[in-house]
Amino acid sequence: MTSLDKPTKQEQDHDGHGHQSRAVTEAALFEAFGGIRGTVETVLPGLLFVTIFTINKDLHLSAIAALGLSLLLVAVRLIRRDTVKHAFSGVFGVAFGVVFAMMTGNAKDFYLPGMLYTLGLALAYIITTLAGVPLIGLILGPVFKENLSWRTRNPGRKKAYAKASWAWGLILLAKCAILFPLYWWADTTQLGWVLVTLKIPPFLLAVYLTWVFLAKAPPPIDVFAEMEAQEREEEARKEAAARDGEA
């Protein structure tokens, strides 16, 4: 290899920063969205519900089994002392579905709260982006320890958050465009299997696009590190002033 073939120090630093940025972004996305395990846990209760209902058309048994599985997943996380926020959100989602279905006697209503939540979330992503505070930035800002610094101090990062929020909003709207007509026209088993099928792929696509946009964006500004540095500087000034006073 000649000297012309060797990467310059600037290129090496850039590559190193790029790898570090991608690694940090991956870790933050896993923490924010629960990773593969969290995604699978959101699918299993609905999968169990539609499986049982497909076999025996028993709404009560299907609903109780789905809720029981959600509680079991939370219990397993508690025993293993894992993060439970994603499992708890799954329990609440299943519980609302069970309540709706039991109140109306219509098994399709088990899926209605989740569908309405998806629609509301899609609109939230789009509206907050139009308002200049993209929702994905509000979600990931604390995870990256940048809080809202990206709004005024990091325009490149704000642009990446806006792109990611548009991606989430449009993907979720497309999902709703498929599910809501099925809610009215299809039977419970058809709706249930389509919903289970659409649970993971759109989510993974949105997460992947978020990773792409943020991996190429400027690094986050660690506002917590800045606050700690300011506190250390303030303490140093006070100590210096105290020493001067004693002298």
Coordinates of N, CA and C in Angstrom, one line a residue:
M1 N 0.9 -1.2 0.0 CA 0.0 0.0 0.0 C 0.9 1.2 0.0
T2 N 0.6 2.1 -0.9 CA 1.4 3.4 -1.0 C 0.8 4.4 0.0
S3 N 1.6 5.5 0.2 CA 1.1 6.5 1.1 C -0.2 7.1 0.6
L4 N -0.4 7.1 -0.7 CA -1.6 7.7 -1.2 C -2.8 6.8 -0.9
D5 N -2.6 5.5 -0.7 CA -3.7 4.6 -0.4 C -4.1 4.7 1.1
K6 N -3.2 5.2 2.0 CA -3.5 5.2 3.4 C -4.5 6.4 3.7
P7 N -5.5 6.1 4.6 CA -6.4 7.2 5.0 C -5.6 8.2 5.8
T8 N -6.0 9.5 5.6 CA -5.4 10.6 6.4 C -5.9 10.5 7.8
K9 N -5.2 11.3 8.7 CA -5.7 11.3 10.1 C -7.1 11.9 10.2
Q10 N -7.4 12.9 9.4 CA -8.7 13.5 9.4 C -9.8 12.5 9.0
E11 N -9.4 11.6 8.0 CA -10.4 10.6 7.5 C -10.6 9.6 8.6
Q12 N -9.5 9.2 9.3 CA -9.6 8.2 10.4 C -10.4 8.8 11.5
D13 N -10.2 10.0 11.9 CA -11.0 10.7 12.9 C -12.5 10.7 12.6
H14 N -12.7 11.0 11.3 CA -14.1 11.1 10.8 C -14.8 9.7 10.9
D15 N -14.0 8.7 10.4 CA -14.6 7.3 10.5 C -14.8 6.9 11.9
G16 N -13.8 7.2 12.8 CA -14.0 6.9 14.2 C -15.2 7.6 14.8
H17 N -15.4 8.8 14.5 CA -16.6 9.6 15.0 C -17.8 9.0 14.4
G18 N -17.8 8.6 13.1 CA -19.0 8.0 12.5 C -19.4 6.7 13.2
H19 N -18.4 5.8 13.4 CA -18.7 4.5 14.1 C -19.2 4.8 15.5
Q20 N -18.6 5.7 16.2 CA -19.1 6.1 17.6 C -20.5 6.6 17.6
S21 N -20.8 7.5 16.6 CA -22.1 8.1 16.5 C -23.1 7.0 16.2
R22 N -22.8 6.1 15.3 CA -23.8 5.0 15.0 C -24.0 4.1 16.2
A23 N -22.9 3.8 17.0 CA -23.0 3.0 18.1 C -23.9 3.6 19.2
V24 N -23.7 4.9 19.5 CA -24.4 5.6 20.4 C -25.9 5.7 20.0
T25 N -26.2 5.9 18.7 CA -27.5 6.0 18.2 C -28.2 4.7 18.4
E26 N -27.6 3.6 18.1 CA -28.1 2.2 18.2 C -28.5 2.0 19.7
A27 N -27.6 2.3 20.6 CA -27.8 2.1 22.0 C -29.1 2.9 22.5
A28 N -29.1 4.2 22.1 CA -30.2 5.0 22.5 C -31.6 4.5 21.9
L29 N -31.6 4.0 20.7 CA -32.8 3.5 20.1 C -33.3 2.3 20.9
F30 N -32.3 1.4 21.2 CA -32.7 0.2 21.9 C -33.3 0.6 23.3
E31 N -32.7 1.6 24.0 CA -33.2 2.0 25.3 C -34.6 2.6 25.2
A32 N -34.8 3.4 24.1 CA -36.0 4.2 24.0 C -37.2 3.3 23.6
F33 N -36.9 2.3 22.7 CA -38.0 1.5 22.1 C -38.0 0.1 22.6
G34 N -37.1 -0.3 23.5 CA -37.2 -1.6 24.1 C -36.5 -2.7 23.3
G35 N -35.9 -2.5 22.2 CA -35.2 -3.5 21.5 C -36.0 -4.6 20.9
I36 N -35.4 -5.7 20.5 CA -36.1 -6.8 19.9 C -37.0 -7.4 20.9
R37 N -36.5 -7.6 22.2 CA -37.4 -8.3 23.2 C -38.6 -7.5 23.5
G38 N -38.5 -6.1 23.6 CA -39.6 -5.3 23.9 C -40.6 -5.4 22.7
T39 N -40.1 -5.4 21.5 CA -41.0 -5.5 20.3 C -41.8 -6.8 20.3
V40 N -41.1 -7.9 20.6 CA -41.8 -9.2 20.6 C -42.8 -9.3 21.7
E41 N -42.5 -8.7 22.8 CA -43.5 -8.7 23.9 C -44.7 -7.9 23.6
T42 N -44.7 -6.9 22.8 CA -45.9 -6.2 22.4 C -46.7 -7.0 21.4
V43 N -46.1 -8.0 20.7 CA -46.8 -8.8 19.7 C -47.5 -10.0 20.4
L44 N -46.9 -10.6 21.4 CA -47.3 -11.9 21.9 C -48.8 -11.9 22.4
P45 N -49.2 -10.9 23.2 CA -50.6 -11.0 23.7 C -51.6 -10.9 22.6
G46 N -51.4 -10.1 21.6 CA -52.4 -10.0 20.5 C -52.3 -11.3 19.7
L47 N -51.2 -11.9 19.5 CA -51.0 -13.1 18.8 C -51.8 -14.2 19.5
L48 N -51.7 -14.3 20.8 CA -52.4 -15.3 21.6 C -53.9 -15.1 21.5
F49 N -54.3 -13.8 21.6 CA -55.8 -13.5 21.5 C -56.3 -14.0 20.2
V50 N -55.7 -13.7 19.1 CA -56.3 -14.0 17.8 C -56.2 -15.5 17.5
T51 N -55.1 -16.2 18.1 CA -55.0 -17.6 17.9 C -56.1 -18.4 18.6
I52 N -56.4 -18.0 19.9 CA -57.5 -18.7 20.6 C -58.8 -18.4 20.0
F53 N -59.0 -17.1 19.6 CA -60.3 -16.7 19.0 C -60.6 -17.4 17.7
T54 N -59.5 -17.6 16.9 CA -59.6 -18.3 15.7 C -60.1 -19.8 15.9
I55 N -59.6 -20.4 17.0 CA -59.9 -21.8 17.2 C -61.3 -22.0 17.8
N56 N -61.7 -21.2 18.8 CA -62.9 -21.5 19.4 C -63.9 -20.3 19.5
K57 N -63.6 -19.2 19.0 CA -64.5 -18.0 19.0 C -64.9 -17.6 20.4
D58 N -64.1 -17.8 21.4 CA -64.5 -17.5 22.7 C -63.8 -16.2 23.1
L59 N -64.6 -15.1 23.2 CA -64.1 -13.8 23.5 C -63.5 -13.7 24.9
H60 N -64.2 -14.2 25.9 CA -63.7 -14.1 27.2 C -62.4 -14.9 27.4
L61 N -62.3 -16.1 26.9 CA -61.1 -16.9 27.1 C -59.9 -16.2 26.4
S62 N -60.2 -15.7 25.2 CA -59.1 -15.0 24.4 C -58.6 -13.8 25.1
A63 N -59.6 -13.0 25.7 CA -59.2 -11.8 26.3 C -58.4 -12.1 27.6
I64 N -58.9 -13.0 28.4 CA -58.3 -13.3 29.7 C -56.9 -13.9 29.5
A65 N -56.7 -14.7 28.4 CA -55.4 -15.3 28.1 C -54.4 -14.2 27.7
A66 N -54.9 -13.3 26.9 CA -54.0 -12.2 26.4 C -53.5 -11.3 27.6
L67 N -54.5 -11.0 28.5 CA -54.1 -10.2 29.7 C -53.2 -11.0 30.6
G68 N -53.5 -12.2 30.8 CA -52.7 -13.1 31.6 C -51.2 -13.1 31.1
L69 N -51.1 -13.3 29.8 CA -49.7 -13.3 29.2 C -49.0 -12.0 29.4
S70 N -49.7 -10.9 29.3 CA -49.1 -9.6 29.5 C -48.6 -9.4 31.0
L71 N -49.4 -9.9 31.9 CA -49.0 -9.8 33.3 C -47.8 -10.7 33.6
L72 N -47.8 -11.9 32.9 CA -46.7 -12.8 33.1 C -45.4 -12.2 32.6
L73 N -45.4 -11.5 31.4 CA -44.3 -10.9 30.9 C -43.7 -9.8 31.8
V74 N -44.6 -9.1 32.5 CA -44.2 -8.1 33.5 C -43.6 -8.8 34.7
A75 N -44.2 -9.9 35.1 CA -43.6 -10.6 36.3 C -42.2 -11.1 36.0
V76 N -42.0 -11.6 34.8 CA -40.7 -12.1 34.4 C -39.7 -11.0 34.5
R77 N -40.0 -9.9 34.0 CA -39.1 -8.7 34.0 C -38.8 -8.3 35.4
L78 N -39.8 -8.3 36.3 CA -39.6 -7.9 37.6 C -38.7 -8.9 38.4
I79 N -38.9 -10.1 38.1 CA -38.1 -11.2 38.8 C -36.6 -11.0 38.3
R80 N -36.4 -10.7 37.0 CA -35.1 -10.6 36.5 C -34.5 -9.2 36.7
R81 N -35.4 -8.3 37.3 CA -35.0 -6.9 37.5 C -34.6 -6.2 36.3
D82 N -35.3 -6.4 35.2 CA -35.2 -5.8 33.9 C -36.0 -4.5 33.9
T83 N -35.8 -3.7 32.9 CA -36.7 -2.5 32.7 C -38.1 -3.0 32.4
V84 N -39.1 -2.4 33.0 CA -40.5 -2.9 32.9 C -41.4 -1.9 32.2
K85 N -40.8 -0.7 31.8 CA -41.7 0.3 31.3 C -42.4 -0.1 30.0
H86 N -41.7 -0.9 29.1 CA -42.4 -1.3 27.9 C -43.4 -2.5 28.2
A87 N -43.0 -3.3 29.1 CA -43.9 -4.4 29.5 C -45.2 -3.8 30.1
F88 N -45.1 -2.8 31.0 CA -46.2 -2.2 31.6 C -47.1 -1.5 30.6
S89 N -46.5 -0.9 29.6 CA -47.3 -0.2 28.5 C -48.1 -1.3 27.8
G90 N -47.5 -2.4 27.6 CA -48.2 -3.5 26.9 C -49.4 -4.0 27.7
V91 N -49.2 -4.1 29.1 CA -50.3 -4.5 29.9 C -51.5 -3.5 29.8
F92 N -51.2 -2.2 29.9 CA -52.2 -1.2 29.8 C -53.0 -1.3 28.5
G93 N -52.2 -1.5 27.4 CA -52.8 -1.6 26.1 C -53.7 -2.8 26.0
V94 N -53.3 -3.9 26.5 CA -54.1 -5.1 26.5 C -55.3 -5.0 27.4
A95 N -55.1 -4.4 28.5 CA -56.2 -4.2 29.5 C -57.3 -3.3 28.9
F96 N -56.9 -2.2 28.2 CA -57.9 -1.4 27.5 C -58.7 -2.1 26.5
G97 N -57.9 -3.0 25.7 CA -58.6 -3.8 24.7 C -59.6 -4.7 25.3
V98 N -59.2 -5.4 26.4 CA -60.1 -6.3 27.1 C -61.4 -5.6 27.6
V99 N -61.2 -4.4 28.2 CA -62.4 -3.7 28.7 C -63.3 -3.3 27.5
F100 N -62.7 -2.8 26.4 CA -63.6 -2.4 25.3 C -64.3 -3.6 24.7
A101 N -63.6 -4.7 24.6 CA -64.3 -5.9 24.0 C -65.4 -6.4 24.9
M102 N -65.1 -6.5 26.2 CA -66.1 -7.0 27.1 C -67.3 -6.1 27.2
M103 N -67.1 -4.8 27.1 CA -68.2 -3.8 27.2 C -69.1 -3.9 26.0
T104 N -68.6 -4.1 24.8 CA -69.4 -4.1 23.6 C -69.8 -5.5 23.2
G105 N -69.0 -6.5 23.7 CA -69.3 -7.9 23.2 C -68.8 -8.1 21.8
N106 N -68.1 -7.2 21.3 CA -67.5 -7.4 19.9 C -66.0 -7.6 20.0
A107 N -65.6 -8.8 19.6 CA -64.2 -9.2 19.8 C -63.3 -8.2 19.0
K108 N -63.7 -7.6 17.9 CA -62.9 -6.7 17.2 C -62.5 -5.5 18.0
D109 N -63.3 -5.2 19.0 CA -63.0 -4.0 19.8 C -61.8 -4.2 20.7
F110 N -61.3 -5.5 20.8 CA -60.1 -5.7 21.6 C -58.9 -4.9 20.9
Y111 N -59.0 -4.8 19.6 CA -57.9 -4.1 18.9 C -58.1 -2.6 18.7
L112 N -59.3 -2.1 19.0 CA -59.7 -0.7 18.8 C -58.8 0.3 19.5
P113 N -58.6 0.1 20.9 CA -57.7 1.1 21.6 C -56.3 1.2 21.0
G114 N -55.7 0.1 20.6 CA -54.4 0.1 20.0 C -54.4 0.8 18.7
M115 N -55.5 0.6 17.9 CA -55.5 1.3 16.6 C -55.7 2.8 16.8
L116 N -56.6 3.2 17.7 CA -56.7 4.6 18.0 C -55.5 5.3 18.5
Y117 N -54.7 4.5 19.4 CA -53.4 5.0 19.9 C -52.5 5.2 18.7
T118 N -52.4 4.2 17.8 CA -51.5 4.4 16.6 C -51.9 5.6 15.8
L119 N -53.2 5.8 15.6 CA -53.6 7.0 14.8 C -53.2 8.3 15.5
G120 N -53.5 8.3 16.8 CA -53.1 9.5 17.6 C -51.6 9.8 17.6
L121 N -50.8 8.7 17.7 CA -49.4 8.8 17.7 C -48.9 9.3 16.3
A122 N -49.5 8.8 15.3 CA -49.1 9.3 13.9 C -49.4 10.8 13.8
L123 N -50.5 11.2 14.2 CA -50.8 12.7 14.2 C -49.9 13.5 15.1
A124 N -49.5 12.9 16.2 CA -48.6 13.6 17.1 C -47.3 13.8 16.5
Y125 N -46.8 12.8 15.8 CA -45.5 13.0 15.1 C -45.5 14.1 14.1
I126 N -46.6 14.1 13.3 CA -46.7 15.0 12.2 C -47.0 16.5 12.7
I127 N -47.9 16.6 13.7 CA -48.2 17.9 14.2 C -47.0 18.6 14.9
T128 N -46.3 17.8 15.8 CA -45.2 18.3 16.5 C -44.1 18.7 15.6
T129 N -43.9 18.0 14.5 CA -42.9 18.3 13.5 C -43.2 19.6 12.8
L130 N -44.5 19.8 12.4 CA -44.9 21.0 11.8 C -44.8 22.2 12.8
A131 N -44.9 21.9 14.1 CA -44.8 23.0 15.1 C -43.3 23.3 15.4
G132 N -42.4 22.5 14.9 CA -41.0 22.8 15.1 C -40.4 22.1 16.3
V133 N -41.1 21.2 16.9 CA -40.6 20.4 18.0 C -40.9 18.9 17.8
P134 N -40.3 18.3 16.8 CA -40.6 16.9 16.4 C -40.5 16.0 17.6
L135 N -41.6 15.2 17.7 CA -41.8 14.3 18.8 C -40.6 13.3 19.1
I136 N -40.0 12.8 18.0 CA -38.9 11.9 18.2 C -37.7 12.6 18.9
G137 N -37.6 13.9 18.7 CA -36.6 14.6 19.5 C -36.9 14.7 21.0
L138 N -38.2 14.9 21.3 CA -38.6 15.0 22.7 C -38.4 13.6 23.4
I139 N -38.6 12.6 22.6 CA -38.4 11.2 23.2 C -37.0 10.9 23.4
L140 N -36.2 11.2 22.3 CA -34.8 10.7 22.4 C -33.8 11.7 23.0
G141 N -34.2 13.0 23.1 CA -33.4 14.0 23.7 C -32.8 13.6 25.1
P142 N -33.7 13.3 26.0 CA -33.2 12.8 27.3 C -32.3 11.6 27.3
V143 N -32.6 10.7 26.3 CA -31.8 9.5 26.2 C -30.4 9.8 25.8
F144 N -30.2 10.8 24.9 CA -28.9 11.2 24.4 C -28.3 12.2 25.4
K145 N -29.0 12.6 26.5 CA -28.5 13.6 27.4 C -28.4 15.0 26.8
E146 N -29.2 15.2 25.8 CA -29.1 16.6 25.2 C -30.4 17.4 25.5
N147 N -31.4 16.7 26.1 CA -32.7 17.4 26.4 C -33.2 18.1 25.1
L148 N -33.4 19.4 25.2 CA -33.9 20.2 24.1 C -32.9 21.1 23.5
S149 N -31.6 20.8 23.7 CA -30.5 21.6 23.2 C -30.5 21.6 21.6
W150 N -31.0 20.5 21.1 CA -31.1 20.4 19.6 C -32.0 21.4 19.0
R151 N -32.9 22.0 19.7 CA -33.9 23.0 19.1 C -33.2 24.2 18.7
T152 N -32.3 24.7 19.5 CA -31.7 26.1 19.3 C -30.2 26.0 19.0
R153 N -29.5 24.9 19.4 CA -28.0 24.9 19.4 C -27.5 23.9 18.4
N154 N -28.4 23.0 17.8 CA -27.9 22.0 17.0 C -28.8 21.8 15.8
P155 N -28.8 22.7 14.8 CA -29.8 22.7 13.8 C -29.8 21.4 12.9
G156 N -28.6 20.9 12.7 CA -28.5 19.7 11.9 C -29.2 18.5 12.6
R157 N -29.1 18.5 13.9 CA -29.7 17.4 14.6 C -31.3 17.6 14.7
K158 N -31.7 18.9 14.8 CA -33.1 19.2 14.7 C -33.7 18.7 13.4
K159 N -33.0 18.9 12.3 CA -33.4 18.5 11.0 C -33.5 17.0 10.9
A160 N -32.6 16.3 11.5 CA -32.6 14.8 11.5 C -33.8 14.3 12.3
Y161 N -34.1 15.0 13.4 CA -35.3 14.6 14.2 C -36.6 14.9 13.5
A162 N -36.6 15.9 12.7 CA -37.8 16.2 11.9 C -38.0 15.2 10.8
K163 N -36.9 14.8 10.1 CA -37.0 13.7 9.1 C -37.5 12.4 9.8
A164 N -37.0 12.1 10.9 CA -37.4 10.8 11.6 C -38.8 10.9 12.0
S165 N -39.3 12.0 12.5 CA -40.7 12.2 13.0 C -41.6 12.1 11.8
W166 N -41.2 12.6 10.7 CA -42.0 12.5 9.4 C -42.1 11.0 9.1
A167 N -41.0 10.3 9.2 CA -41.0 8.9 8.8 C -42.0 8.1 9.7
W168 N -41.9 8.3 11.0 CA -42.8 7.7 12.0 C -44.2 8.0 11.7
G169 N -44.5 9.3 11.5 CA -45.9 9.7 11.3 C -46.5 9.1 10.0
L170 N -45.8 9.1 8.9 CA -46.3 8.6 7.6 C -46.4 7.1 7.7
I171 N -45.5 6.4 8.3 CA -45.5 4.9 8.4 C -46.7 4.5 9.2
L172 N -46.9 5.2 10.3 CA -48.1 4.8 11.2 C -49.4 5.2 10.5
L173 N -49.4 6.3 9.7 CA -50.7 6.6 9.0 C -51.0 5.6 7.9
A174 N -49.9 5.1 7.3 CA -50.1 4.0 6.3 C -50.7 2.8 6.9
K175 N -50.2 2.5 8.1 CA -50.7 1.3 8.9 C -52.1 1.5 9.2
C176 N -52.5 2.7 9.7 CA -53.9 3.0 10.0 C -54.8 2.9 8.7
A177 N -54.3 3.3 7.6 CA -55.0 3.2 6.4 C -55.4 1.8 6.0
I178 N -54.6 0.9 6.4 CA -54.9 -0.6 6.2 C -55.8 -1.1 7.3
L179 N -55.6 -0.8 8.5 CA -56.3 -1.4 9.6 C -57.8 -0.9 9.8
F180 N -58.0 0.4 9.7 CA -59.3 0.9 10.0 C -60.4 0.4 9.0
P181 N -60.1 0.3 7.7 CA -61.1 -0.3 6.8 C -61.4 -1.8 7.1
L182 N -60.3 -2.5 7.6 CA -60.5 -3.9 8.0 C -61.4 -4.0 9.2
Y183 N -61.3 -3.0 10.1 CA -62.1 -3.0 11.3 C -63.6 -3.0 11.0
W184 N -63.9 -2.2 9.9 CA -65.3 -2.2 9.5 C -65.7 -3.3 8.6
W185 N -64.8 -3.8 7.7 CA -65.3 -4.7 6.7 C -64.9 -6.2 7.0
A186 N -63.8 -6.4 7.7 CA -63.3 -7.8 7.9 C -63.8 -8.3 9.2
D187 N -63.7 -9.7 9.4 CA -64.1 -10.3 10.7 C -63.0 -10.2 11.6
T188 N -63.2 -10.6 12.9 CA -62.2 -10.5 13.9 C -60.9 -11.2 13.6
T189 N -61.0 -12.4 13.1 CA -59.8 -13.2 12.9 C -59.0 -12.6 11.7
Q190 N -59.6 -12.1 10.7 CA -58.9 -11.4 9.6 C -58.2 -10.2 10.1
L191 N -58.9 -9.4 10.8 CA -58.3 -8.1 11.4 C -57.2 -8.5 12.3
G192 N -57.4 -9.5 13.2 CA -56.3 -9.8 14.1 C -55.0 -10.3 13.5
W193 N -55.2 -11.2 12.5 CA -53.9 -11.7 11.8 C -53.2 -10.6 11.0
V194 N -54.0 -9.7 10.4 CA -53.3 -8.6 9.7 C -52.6 -7.7 10.7
L195 N -53.3 -7.4 11.8 CA -52.7 -6.5 12.8 C -51.4 -7.1 13.3
V196 N -51.4 -8.4 13.6 CA -50.2 -9.1 14.2 C -49.1 -9.0 13.1
T197 N -49.5 -9.2 11.9 CA -48.5 -9.2 10.8 C -47.9 -7.8 10.6
L198 N -48.7 -6.8 10.9 CA -48.2 -5.4 10.7 C -47.6 -4.8 12.0
K199 N -47.4 -5.6 13.0 CA -46.9 -5.1 14.3 C -45.5 -4.8 14.2
I200 N -44.6 -5.7 13.7 CA -43.2 -5.5 13.7 C -42.6 -4.8 12.5
P201 N -42.9 -5.2 11.2 CA -42.2 -4.6 10.1 C -42.3 -3.1 10.0
P202 N -43.5 -2.4 10.2 CA -43.5 -0.9 10.2 C -42.6 -0.3 11.3
F203 N -42.7 -0.9 12.5 CA -41.9 -0.5 13.6 C -40.4 -0.5 13.3
L204 N -39.9 -1.7 12.7 CA -38.5 -1.8 12.4 C -38.1 -0.9 11.3
L205 N -39.0 -0.6 10.3 CA -38.7 0.3 9.3 C -38.5 1.7 9.9
A206 N -39.4 2.1 10.8 CA -39.3 3.5 11.4 C -38.1 3.6 12.2
V207 N -37.7 2.6 13.0 CA -36.5 2.6 13.8 C -35.3 2.7 12.9
Y208 N -35.3 1.9 11.8 CA -34.1 1.9 10.9 C -33.9 3.3 10.3
L209 N -35.0 3.9 9.8 CA -34.9 5.2 9.2 C -34.4 6.3 10.3
T210 N -34.9 6.1 11.5 CA -34.5 7.0 12.6 C -33.0 6.9 12.8
W211 N -32.5 5.6 12.8 CA -31.1 5.3 12.9 C -30.3 6.0 11.8
V212 N -30.8 5.8 10.6 CA -30.1 6.4 9.4 C -29.9 7.9 9.5
F213 N -31.0 8.6 9.8 CA -31.0 10.0 9.9 C -30.1 10.5 11.1
L214 N -30.2 9.9 12.2 CA -29.4 10.4 13.4 C -27.9 10.0 13.3
A215 N -27.6 8.8 12.6 CA -26.2 8.5 12.5 C -25.5 9.4 11.6
K216 N -26.2 10.1 10.7 CA -25.6 11.1 9.8 C -25.6 12.5 10.4
A217 N -26.3 12.7 11.5 CA -26.5 14.0 12.1 C -25.3 14.4 12.9
P218 N -25.2 15.7 13.3 CA -24.1 16.1 14.2 C -24.3 15.4 15.6
P219 N -23.3 15.2 16.3 CA -23.4 14.5 17.6 C -24.3 15.4 18.6
P220 N -24.9 14.7 19.5 CA -25.7 15.5 20.5 C -24.8 16.3 21.5
I221 N -25.4 17.4 22.0 CA -24.7 18.2 23.0 C -25.1 17.7 24.3
D222 N -24.1 17.2 25.1 CA -24.4 16.6 26.4 C -24.6 17.7 27.4
V223 N -25.8 18.1 27.6 CA -26.1 19.3 28.5 C -25.8 18.9 30.0
F224 N -25.9 17.6 30.3 CA -25.6 17.2 31.7 C -24.1 17.4 32.0
A225 N -23.3 17.0 31.0 CA -21.8 17.2 31.1 C -21.5 18.7 31.2
E226 N -22.2 19.5 30.5 CA -22.0 20.9 30.5 C -22.3 21.5 31.9
M227 N -23.4 21.0 32.5 CA -23.9 21.5 33.8 C -22.8 21.1 34.8
E228 N -22.4 19.9 34.7 CA -21.4 19.4 35.7 C -20.1 20.2 35.6
A229 N -19.7 20.5 34.3 CA -18.5 21.3 34.1 C -18.6 22.7 34.7
Q230 N -19.8 23.3 34.6 CA -20.1 24.6 35.1 C -20.1 24.6 36.6
E231 N -20.6 23.5 37.2 CA -20.6 23.4 38.7 C -19.2 23.3 39.2
R232 N -18.3 22.5 38.5 CA -16.9 22.4 38.9 C -16.2 23.7 38.8
E233 N -16.5 24.5 37.7 CA -15.9 25.8 37.6 C -16.3 26.7 38.7
E234 N -17.6 26.7 39.0 CA -18.1 27.5 40.1 C -17.4 27.2 41.4
E235 N -17.3 25.9 41.7 CA -16.7 25.5 42.9 C -15.2 25.9 43.0
A236 N -14.5 25.8 41.8 CA -13.1 26.2 41.7 C -13.0 27.7 42.0
R237 N -13.9 28.5 41.4 CA -13.9 30.0 41.7 C -14.1 30.3 43.1
K238 N -15.0 29.6 43.8 CA -15.3 29.8 45.2 C -14.1 29.5 46.0
E239 N -13.5 28.4 45.7 CA -12.3 28.0 46.5 C -11.2 29.0 46.3
A240 N -11.0 29.5 45.0 CA -10.0 30.5 44.8 C -10.3 31.7 45.5
A241 N -11.5 32.1 45.5 CA -11.9 33.4 46.2 C -11.7 33.2 47.7
A242 N -12.0 32.0 48.3 CA -11.7 31.8 49.7 C -10.3 31.8 50.0
R243 N -9.4 31.3 49.1 CA -8.0 31.3 49.4 C -7.5 32.7 49.4
D244 N -8.0 33.5 48.4 CA -7.6 34.9 48.3 C -8.0 35.7 49.5
G245 N -9.2 35.4 50.1 CA -9.6 36.1 51.3 C -8.8 35.7 52.5
E246 N -8.4 34.5 52.6 CA -7.5 34.1 53.7 C -6.1 34.8 53.6
A247 N -5.7 34.9 52.4 CA -4.4 35.6 52.2 C -4.4 37.0 52.5

